[in-house]
XYZ file of N, CA and C in Angstrom:
468
model
N 1.122 -1.319 0.158
C 0.502 0.163 0.076
C 0.974 1.251 0.303
N 0.371 2.110 -0.381
C 1.172 3.468 -0.383
C 0.747 4.620 0.536
N 1.437 5.418 0.803
C 0.950 6.680 1.718
C 1.574 7.444 0.551
N 0.502 8.964 1.123
C 0.474 9.989 0.519
C 1.551 11.148 0.972
N 2.594 11.229 0.552
C 3.832 12.070 1.528
C 3.978 13.316 0.329
N 3.647 14.063 -0.497
C 3.081 15.084 -1.199
C 2.304 16.021 -0.385
N 3.505 17.530 0.036
C 1.892 18.576 0.739
C 0.861 18.879 -0.050
N 0.698 18.892 -0.881
C -1.177 18.856 -1.182
C -1.824 17.470 -1.418
N -2.743 17.114 -0.235
C -3.695 16.088 -0.528
C -4.065 15.143 -1.702
N -4.603 14.329 -2.039
C -5.011 14.075 -3.446
C -6.686 14.317 -3.805
N -7.113 14.719 -4.664
C -8.404 15.245 -4.872
C -9.151 14.182 -4.564
N -8.598 13.054 -4.732
C -9.812 11.701 -4.544
C -8.974 10.421 -4.668
N -9.935 9.154 -4.843
C -8.963 8.277 -5.623
C -8.688 7.798 -6.745
N -9.442 8.675 -7.552
C -8.847 9.021 -9.058
C -7.623 9.106 -9.529
N -7.298 10.855 -7.969
C -6.354 11.624 -8.570
C -5.175 10.803 -8.036
N -5.023 10.105 -6.662
C -3.836 8.694 -5.582
C -3.975 7.851 -6.756
N -4.741 7.370 -7.444
C -4.184 6.290 -8.451
C -3.753 6.382 -9.559
N -4.154 7.830 -9.983
C -3.223 7.951 -11.039
C -1.816 8.558 -11.336
N -0.990 9.136 -9.502
C -0.257 9.779 -9.078
C 0.649 8.763 -8.970
N 0.597 6.988 -8.512
C 0.873 6.119 -7.963
C 1.217 4.695 -9.014
N 0.553 5.372 -9.847
C 0.306 4.115 -11.481
C 1.482 3.562 -11.527
N 2.116 3.031 -11.282
C 3.326 1.824 -12.463
C 4.148 2.334 -11.075
N 3.504 1.916 -9.834
C 4.559 1.759 -8.797
C 5.071 0.428 -8.739
N 4.636 -0.271 -8.331
C 5.065 -1.785 -8.579
C 6.348 -2.036 -10.085
N 5.594 -1.703 -11.072
C 6.235 -1.389 -12.414
C 7.703 -0.672 -11.828
N 7.985 0.424 -11.365
C 9.126 1.315 -11.339
C 9.660 0.325 -10.258
N 9.288 -0.058 -9.161
C 9.950 -0.247 -8.250
C 10.810 -1.587 -8.609
N 10.302 -2.218 -9.556
C 11.019 -3.509 -10.189
C 11.718 -3.208 -10.999
N 11.857 -2.301 -12.362
C 12.572 -1.662 -13.357
C 13.146 -0.754 -13.176
N 13.607 -0.145 -11.808
C 14.358 1.144 -12.126
C 15.182 0.705 -10.902
N 16.427 1.796 -11.256
C 17.282 1.628 -10.041
C 16.877 2.909 -9.319
N 17.106 2.700 -7.315
C 17.296 4.200 -6.973
C 17.263 4.067 -6.065
N 17.732 5.816 -5.289
C 17.860 5.981 -4.063
C 17.217 6.164 -2.937
N 17.738 5.749 -1.648
C 16.419 5.762 -0.877
C 15.954 7.794 -0.697
N 16.245 8.339 -1.236
C 15.793 9.378 -1.179
C 15.450 10.069 -1.948
N 15.291 9.140 -3.414
C 14.212 9.670 -4.658
C 13.140 8.633 -3.935
N 11.887 9.772 -4.489
C 10.766 9.469 -4.434
C 10.937 8.550 -5.810
N 10.819 7.501 -5.789
C 9.903 6.008 -6.427
C 8.673 6.348 -7.099
N 8.102 6.516 -6.605
C 5.857 6.117 -7.018
C 5.676 7.343 -7.367
N 5.937 8.521 -6.990
C 5.191 9.278 -7.619
C 6.188 10.884 -7.600
N 5.638 11.799 -7.962
C 6.296 13.424 -8.138
C 6.988 13.395 -9.414
N 7.509 14.721 -9.792
C 7.914 15.254 -10.828
C 9.216 14.596 -11.032
N 10.007 13.455 -10.293
C 10.966 12.998 -10.748
C 10.914 11.760 -10.973
N 9.925 11.397 -11.181
C 9.103 9.543 -10.915
C 8.099 9.609 -12.543
N 8.376 10.102 -13.658
C 7.483 9.475 -14.646
C 7.227 8.657 -15.036
N 5.689 8.198 -15.306
C 5.219 6.756 -15.607
C 6.283 6.023 -15.918
N 5.609 4.582 -16.667
C 7.403 3.724 -16.659
C 6.553 3.540 -18.515
N 7.446 3.229 -18.890
C 7.404 3.530 -20.302
C 7.105 1.859 -20.431
N 6.890 1.589 -21.870
C 6.975 -0.088 -22.283
C 8.394 -0.920 -22.233
N 9.271 -0.125 -22.731
C 10.278 -0.859 -22.265
C 10.659 -1.124 -20.911
N 10.454 -0.176 -19.548
C 10.719 -0.469 -18.256
C 9.307 -1.964 -17.776
N 8.144 -1.722 -18.264
C 6.853 -2.856 -18.338
C 7.609 -4.038 -18.977
N 8.329 -4.121 -19.907
C 8.486 -5.287 -20.220
C 10.160 -5.924 -19.353
N 10.580 -5.006 -18.798
C 11.749 -5.322 -18.558
C 11.242 -5.587 -16.694
N 10.024 -5.401 -16.526
C 8.979 -5.666 -14.888
C 8.982 -6.878 -15.005
N 8.236 -7.354 -16.244
C 7.426 -8.229 -16.253
C 8.847 -9.593 -16.261
N 9.875 -9.264 -17.120
C 10.707 -10.482 -17.131
C 11.323 -10.711 -15.693
N 11.819 -9.502 -14.968
C 12.664 -9.513 -14.237
C 11.461 -10.596 -12.854
N 10.483 -9.793 -13.292
C 9.095 -11.283 -12.303
C 10.014 -12.331 -12.501
N 9.457 -13.131 -13.659
C 9.845 -13.708 -13.901
C 11.075 -14.899 -13.530
N 12.094 -14.131 -14.193
C 13.274 -15.216 -13.987
C 13.838 -14.439 -12.600
N 13.553 -13.746 -11.690
C 14.551 -13.011 -10.634
C 13.682 -13.205 -9.388
N 12.491 -14.146 -9.204
C 11.576 -14.126 -8.118
C 11.959 -15.593 -7.522
N 12.125 -16.013 -6.826
C 12.158 -17.170 -6.310
C 10.606 -17.635 -5.723
N 9.751 -16.470 -5.493
C 8.152 -17.520 -5.024
C 7.570 -16.049 -5.457
N 6.506 -16.132 -5.888
C 5.972 -15.170 -6.322
C 4.078 -15.722 -5.835
N 2.890 -14.865 -4.890
C 1.950 -15.532 -3.929
C 1.272 -13.864 -4.452
N 0.086 -14.671 -3.703
C -1.015 -13.375 -4.475
C -2.172 -13.222 -3.245
N -1.919 -11.834 -2.879
C -2.776 -11.481 -1.207
C -3.757 -11.859 -1.338
N -4.531 -11.872 -2.414
C -6.311 -11.831 -2.805
C -6.169 -13.251 -2.541
N -5.318 -14.031 -2.673
C -5.096 -14.962 -2.286
C -3.919 -15.736 -1.484
N -3.935 -14.890 0.281
C -3.464 -15.323 1.041
C -3.072 -16.380 1.319
N -4.205 -17.425 1.685
C -3.764 -18.421 2.148
C -3.533 -19.626 1.617
N -3.573 -19.555 -0.030
C -3.545 -20.443 -0.997
C -1.683 -20.441 -1.263
N -2.150 -19.193 -1.147
C -0.129 -18.192 -0.935
C 0.554 -19.377 -0.295
N 0.429 -19.380 0.847
C 1.215 -19.848 1.534
C 1.367 -21.210 1.646
N -0.199 -21.790 1.582
C 0.016 -23.367 1.137
C 1.519 -23.456 0.181
N 1.054 -22.948 -0.614
C 2.274 -23.021 -2.362
C 3.703 -22.550 -2.058
N 3.412 -21.785 -0.922
C 5.164 -21.548 -0.612
C 5.870 -23.011 0.051
N 5.084 -23.059 1.042
C 5.512 -24.611 2.091
C 5.670 -25.847 1.385
N 5.069 -25.560 0.188
C 5.077 -26.966 -1.057
C 5.659 -27.065 -2.388
N 6.592 -26.014 -2.008
C 7.747 -25.508 -3.128
C 8.943 -25.147 -2.203
N 8.925 -24.687 -0.833
C 10.288 -24.852 -0.456
C 10.315 -25.661 0.852
N 9.477 -26.342 1.394
C 9.284 -27.077 2.557
C 8.737 -26.356 3.764
N 8.929 -27.223 4.717
C 8.301 -26.425 6.457
C 7.527 -26.356 7.099
N 6.866 -26.283 7.892
C 5.353 -26.617 8.781
C 4.534 -25.397 8.237
N 2.861 -25.260 7.818
C 2.416 -24.476 8.325
C 2.343 -23.813 9.413
N 2.457 -22.688 10.051
C 2.332 -22.036 10.858
C 1.153 -21.543 11.085
N 0.418 -21.208 12.512
C -0.653 -20.644 12.924
C -0.573 -18.846 11.888
N 0.454 -18.295 12.621
C 1.151 -17.128 12.530
C 0.798 -16.747 11.140
N 1.200 -18.064 10.165
C 1.352 -16.878 8.366
C -0.527 -17.063 7.964
N -1.368 -17.064 8.928
C -2.463 -17.469 8.315
C -3.418 -16.061 9.100
N -2.580 -14.799 10.122
C -2.709 -14.232 11.163
C -3.107 -12.706 9.631
N -4.233 -12.027 9.581
C -4.715 -10.678 9.106
C -3.994 -9.755 9.336
N -3.012 -9.602 8.806
C -2.021 -7.914 9.151
C -2.571 -7.235 8.121
N -1.955 -5.677 8.430
C -1.843 -4.464 7.316
C -3.544 -4.795 6.405
N -4.668 -4.994 7.141
C -5.371 -5.034 5.956
C -6.234 -3.602 6.476
N -6.587 -3.138 5.406
C -6.340 -1.654 4.983
C -7.948 -1.095 5.650
N -8.437 -0.167 5.779
C -9.451 0.404 6.716
C -10.837 0.257 6.005
N -10.930 0.028 5.208
C -12.022 -0.525 4.560
C -11.746 -1.840 3.849
N -11.826 -2.801 4.505
C -11.477 -3.629 3.601
C -12.265 -5.389 5.104
N -12.492 -5.791 4.759
C -12.498 -6.729 5.685
C -12.152 -8.386 5.476
N -12.479 -9.349 6.038
C -11.477 -10.247 6.199
C -13.303 -11.919 5.401
N -13.741 -10.758 4.483
C -14.485 -11.660 4.018
C -14.319 -11.729 2.766
N -13.106 -11.409 2.522
C -12.270 -11.735 0.873
C -13.547 -11.231 -0.132
N -14.275 -10.322 0.510
C -14.244 -9.913 -1.181
C -13.904 -8.629 -2.318
N -14.106 -8.583 -3.150
C -13.070 -7.416 -3.465
C -13.334 -6.024 -2.970
N -12.426 -5.253 -3.528
C -12.411 -3.640 -2.999
C -13.263 -2.966 -3.855
N -14.277 -2.316 -3.227
C -15.267 -1.452 -4.290
C -14.754 -0.406 -5.056
N -14.322 -0.459 -6.405
C -13.780 0.247 -7.370
C -14.484 1.484 -8.072
N -15.581 2.176 -7.504
C -16.491 2.889 -8.643
C -15.514 4.443 -8.217
N -15.010 4.332 -6.988
C -14.483 5.905 -6.904
C -13.327 6.211 -7.878
N -12.693 5.095 -8.691
C -11.101 5.007 -9.712
C -12.382 5.775 -10.879
N -13.446 5.282 -11.191
C -13.885 6.462 -12.017
C -13.692 5.447 -13.905
N -13.326 4.170 -14.063
C -12.808 3.861 -14.720
C -11.063 3.970 -14.922
N -10.322 4.227 -14.448
C -8.900 4.279 -14.484
C -8.625 3.117 -14.090
N -7.399 2.574 -14.542
C -6.898 0.724 -14.956
C -5.753 1.257 -14.642
N -4.593 1.127 -14.342
C -3.132 1.368 -13.853
C -3.180 -0.087 -15.342
N -2.415 0.573 -16.284
C -2.379 -0.645 -17.680
C -0.600 -1.453 -16.877
N 0.033 -0.526 -17.066
C 1.574 -1.381 -16.607
C 1.425 -2.019 -15.415
N 0.883 -1.734 -13.944
C 1.244 -3.022 -12.911
C -0.097 -3.575 -13.218
N -0.838 -3.588 -13.753
C -1.866 -4.296 -14.484
C -1.354 -5.348 -15.289
N -0.219 -4.849 -16.013
C 0.173 -6.467 -16.792
C 1.423 -7.279 -15.667
N 1.898 -6.791 -15.350
C 2.531 -6.847 -13.993
C 1.920 -8.018 -13.251
N 1.184 -8.044 -12.739
C -0.397 -8.608 -11.605
C -0.785 -9.711 -12.937
N -1.029 -9.295 -13.983
C -1.215 -10.483 -14.671
C -0.499 -11.559 -15.303
N 1.171 -10.884 -14.869
C 2.410 -12.066 -15.323
C 2.427 -12.812 -13.790
N 2.282 -12.308 -12.409
C 2.579 -12.997 -11.624
C 1.172 -13.574 -10.949
N -0.041 -13.855 -12.044
C -1.019 -14.464 -11.563
C -0.818 -15.774 -12.714
N -0.190 -15.651 -13.879
C 0.452 -16.262 -14.325
C 1.185 -17.532 -13.845
N 2.442 -16.941 -13.493
C 2.948 -17.513 -12.450
C 2.523 -18.708 -11.334
N 1.764 -17.653 -10.392
C 1.314 -18.281 -10.039
C 0.423 -19.204 -9.640
N -0.311 -19.468 -10.727
C -1.426 -20.334 -11.462
C -0.111 -21.471 -11.493
N 0.716 -21.369 -12.261
C 1.469 -22.117 -13.479
C 2.143 -22.765 -12.129
N 2.657 -22.351 -10.581
C 2.885 -23.008 -9.740
C 2.311 -23.626 -8.805
N 1.221 -23.224 -9.354
C -0.472 -24.432 -8.302
C -0.331 -25.855 -9.107
N -0.190 -25.582 -10.431
C -0.585 -26.236 -10.798
C 1.022 -27.456 -10.607
N 2.191 -26.939 -10.846
C 3.588 -27.663 -11.190
C 3.660 -28.437 -9.795
N 3.210 -27.359 -8.667
C 3.681 -28.317 -7.105
C 1.997 -29.096 -6.657
N 1.069 -28.874 -7.378
C -0.296 -29.627 -7.180
C -0.676 -29.186 -6.035
N -0.863 -27.751 -5.621
C -1.491 -27.127 -4.928
C -2.743 -26.695 -5.278
N -3.567 -27.652 -4.480
C -5.436 -26.758 -4.416
C -5.708 -26.311 -3.218
N -7.033 -26.093 -3.252
C -7.811 -25.864 -1.739
C -7.995 -26.691 -1.082
N -8.210 -28.294 -2.197
C -8.476 -29.148 -0.631
C -7.443 -29.947 -0.483
N -6.268 -29.571 -1.577
C -4.802 -30.469 -0.748
C -5.107 -29.330 1.227
N -4.919 -27.934 0.924
C -4.594 -26.776 1.481
C -5.172 -27.402 2.480
N -6.618 -27.480 2.684
C -7.570 -28.040 3.620
C -6.878 -28.881 3.763
N -7.114 -29.932 3.935
C -5.506 -31.215 4.332
C -4.702 -31.439 5.303
N -4.197 -30.354 5.055
C -2.263 -30.244 4.617
C -2.090 -29.178 5.638
N -2.370 -27.930 5.112
C -1.775 -26.793 5.555
C -3.323 -25.921 6.707
N -4.312 -25.563 6.028
C -5.028 -24.797 6.682
C -5.640 -25.163 8.010
N -5.056 -26.617 8.419
C -5.863 -27.083 9.981
C -4.625 -26.253 10.830
N -3.843 -25.901 10.258
C -2.496 -25.435 10.969
C -3.451 -23.946 11.612
N -4.092 -23.182 10.786
C -4.551 -22.271 11.280
C -5.334 -22.100 12.517
N -5.020 -20.482 13.539
C -5.652 -20.469 14.446
C -6.865 -20.469 14.095
N -7.917 -20.807 15.488
C -8.887 -21.372 15.470
C -9.745 -20.324 15.421
């Protein structure tokens, strides 16, 4: 998630989304220093097509694990299927939930974005989803298997 560090607050949700668009793509594709604001501001133009392709390539080739936060429990189970070790109840704790989100796993209401779509980060997320689905298949991970092997470890 992103916080707002500029002096003038965003006008609305769409303005915020426009300002931080491509942030994940930029974080993966660009070299940056701690002092530089990576995701927004005058020194951070939107990602280019080349940076988008580079971020997708780096995600595919440079990450040992890709999970999907919207599928947290399944991601935890996949992690253990891929790398070993037993599931622990703490891994299923709901941390850092947004103030307007609950644990019912319903999607966020995006009406406030008024049709805005982050195309660059959307490409990156689509690739992350492909990797995740491929790994689920490769390691034979399913909800059924996770219910049997991993999810009983969740705190009651």
